[in-house]
Coordinates of C-alpha atoms in Angstrom, one line a residue:
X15 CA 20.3 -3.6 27.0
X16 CA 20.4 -0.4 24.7
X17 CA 18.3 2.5 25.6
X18 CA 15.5 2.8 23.0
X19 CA 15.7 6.4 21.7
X20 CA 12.9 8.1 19.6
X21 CA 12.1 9.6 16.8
X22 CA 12.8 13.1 16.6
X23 CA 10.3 14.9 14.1
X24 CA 13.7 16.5 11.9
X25 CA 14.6 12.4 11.7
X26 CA 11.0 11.8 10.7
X27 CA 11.7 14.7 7.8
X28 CA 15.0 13.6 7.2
X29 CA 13.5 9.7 6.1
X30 CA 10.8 11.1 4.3
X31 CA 12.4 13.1 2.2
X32 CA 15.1 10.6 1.8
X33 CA 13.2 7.7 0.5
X34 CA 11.5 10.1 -1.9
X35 CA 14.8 10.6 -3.6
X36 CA 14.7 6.2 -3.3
X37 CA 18.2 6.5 -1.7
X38 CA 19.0 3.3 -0.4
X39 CA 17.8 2.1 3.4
X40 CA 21.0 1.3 4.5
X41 CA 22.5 4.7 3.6
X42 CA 19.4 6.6 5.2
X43 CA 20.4 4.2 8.3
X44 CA 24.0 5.6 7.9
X45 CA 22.8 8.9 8.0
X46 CA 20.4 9.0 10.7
X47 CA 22.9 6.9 13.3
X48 CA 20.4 4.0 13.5
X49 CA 20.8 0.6 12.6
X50 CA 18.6 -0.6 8.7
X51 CA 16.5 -2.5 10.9
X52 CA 15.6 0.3 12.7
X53 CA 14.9 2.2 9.9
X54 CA 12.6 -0.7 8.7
X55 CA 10.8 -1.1 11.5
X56 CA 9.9 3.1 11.9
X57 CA 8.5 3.1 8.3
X58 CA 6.4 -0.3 9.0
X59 CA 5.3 1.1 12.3
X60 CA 4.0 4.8 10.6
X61 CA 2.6 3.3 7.5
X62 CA 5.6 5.3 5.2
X63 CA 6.0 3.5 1.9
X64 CA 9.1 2.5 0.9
X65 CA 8.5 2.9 -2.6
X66 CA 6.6 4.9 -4.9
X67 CA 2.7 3.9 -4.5
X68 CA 0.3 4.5 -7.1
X69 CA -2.1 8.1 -7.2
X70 CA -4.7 6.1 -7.4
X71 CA -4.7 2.5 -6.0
X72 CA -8.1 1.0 -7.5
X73 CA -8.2 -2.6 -5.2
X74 CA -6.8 0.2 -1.7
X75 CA -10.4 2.5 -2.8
X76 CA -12.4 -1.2 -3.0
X77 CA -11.3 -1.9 0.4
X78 CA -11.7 1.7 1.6
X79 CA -15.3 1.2 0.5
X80 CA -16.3 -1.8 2.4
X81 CA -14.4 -2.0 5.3
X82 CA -13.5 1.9 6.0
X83 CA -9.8 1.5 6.4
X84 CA -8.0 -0.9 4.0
X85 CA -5.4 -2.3 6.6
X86 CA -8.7 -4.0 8.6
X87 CA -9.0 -6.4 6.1
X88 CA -7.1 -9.9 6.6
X89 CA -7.8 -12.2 4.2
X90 CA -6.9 -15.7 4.9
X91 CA -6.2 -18.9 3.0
X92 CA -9.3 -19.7 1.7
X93 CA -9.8 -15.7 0.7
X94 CA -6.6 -16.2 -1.5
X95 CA -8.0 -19.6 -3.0
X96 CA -11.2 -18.3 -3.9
X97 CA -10.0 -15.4 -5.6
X98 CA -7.0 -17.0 -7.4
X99 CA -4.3 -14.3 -6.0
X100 CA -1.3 -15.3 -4.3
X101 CA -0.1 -13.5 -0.9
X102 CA 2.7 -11.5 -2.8
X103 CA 1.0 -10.3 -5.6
X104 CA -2.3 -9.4 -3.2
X105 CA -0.2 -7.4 -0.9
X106 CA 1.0 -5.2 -3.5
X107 CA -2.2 -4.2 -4.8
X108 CA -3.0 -3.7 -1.1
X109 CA -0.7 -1.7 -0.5
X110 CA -1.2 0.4 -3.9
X111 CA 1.9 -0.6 -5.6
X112 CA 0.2 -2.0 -8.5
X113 CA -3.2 -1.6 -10.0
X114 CA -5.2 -4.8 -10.7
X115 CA -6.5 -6.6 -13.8
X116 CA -10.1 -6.2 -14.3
X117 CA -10.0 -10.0 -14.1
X118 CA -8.7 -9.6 -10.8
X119 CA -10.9 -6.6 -9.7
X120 CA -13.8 -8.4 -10.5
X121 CA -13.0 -11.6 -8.6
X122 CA -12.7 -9.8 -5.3
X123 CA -15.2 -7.2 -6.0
X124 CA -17.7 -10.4 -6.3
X125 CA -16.0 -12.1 -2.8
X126 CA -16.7 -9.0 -1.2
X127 CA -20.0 -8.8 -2.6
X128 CA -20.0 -6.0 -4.1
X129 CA -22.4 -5.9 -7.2
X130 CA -21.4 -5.4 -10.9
X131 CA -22.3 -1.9 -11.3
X132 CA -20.7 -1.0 -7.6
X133 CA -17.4 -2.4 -9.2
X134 CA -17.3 -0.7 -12.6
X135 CA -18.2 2.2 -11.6
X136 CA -14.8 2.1 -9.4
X137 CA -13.3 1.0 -12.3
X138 CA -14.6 3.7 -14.4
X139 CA -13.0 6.3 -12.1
X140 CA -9.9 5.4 -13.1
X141 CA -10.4 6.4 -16.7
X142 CA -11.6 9.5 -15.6
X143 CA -8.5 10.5 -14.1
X144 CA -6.3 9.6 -16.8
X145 CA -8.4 11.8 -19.2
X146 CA -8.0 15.0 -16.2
X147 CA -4.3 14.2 -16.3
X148 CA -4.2 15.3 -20.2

């Protein structure tokens, strides 16, 4: 059995800073002397994206909202059904890779009971940061 070796915090910097440049995994595996699953498993474990999230993920802040932290939510089958979202598409506006539809934003805003004016006004905060932007 191999001895499990941790992270050291110049490791941590090195990953970081590599996957901001989106080098490959494998070749930050190379680097660091550490297998890609290894690699994997470190970002997973420490919540580090492996790709570029968005400033401002509008379904992560409706999660934020009602449950406090985003990751406590797990929605479940009949969550999916209801909502018309399959599990790959939801897990990337989870994570804040993509922004929703307002279709979409809607339909779980109303599953998670928010009200109407809760939900565009959420909504509307997005439009305000793209006019701060210019």
């Amino acid at each position: 059995m191999v001895k499990k070796a941790n992270w050291s915090p110049s490791e941590d910097a090195i990953l970081r800073s590599e996957l901001e440049k989106k080098t490959p995994l494998k070749d930050i595996a190379d680097m660091l002397c550490k297998t890609e699953d290894a690699v994997y498993l470190y970002c997973y474990r420490h919540n580090i994206p492996l790709r570029p999230r968005l400033k401002n993920p509008m379904m992560r802040k409706l999660l934020e909202i009602k449950f406090g932290r985003s990751e406590l939510f797990k929605p479940d089958r009949g969550f999916f059904e209801r909502v018309g979202i399959n599990q790959k598409r939801w897990s990337e506006l989870a994570w804040g890779y993509v922004q929703p539809t307002q279709d979409e934003m809607m339909r779980v805003a109303k599953e998670l009971n928010f009200t109407v004016e809760e939900t565009f006004k959420l909504m509307d905060s997005r439009q305000l940061d793209l006019f701060e932007k210019i």
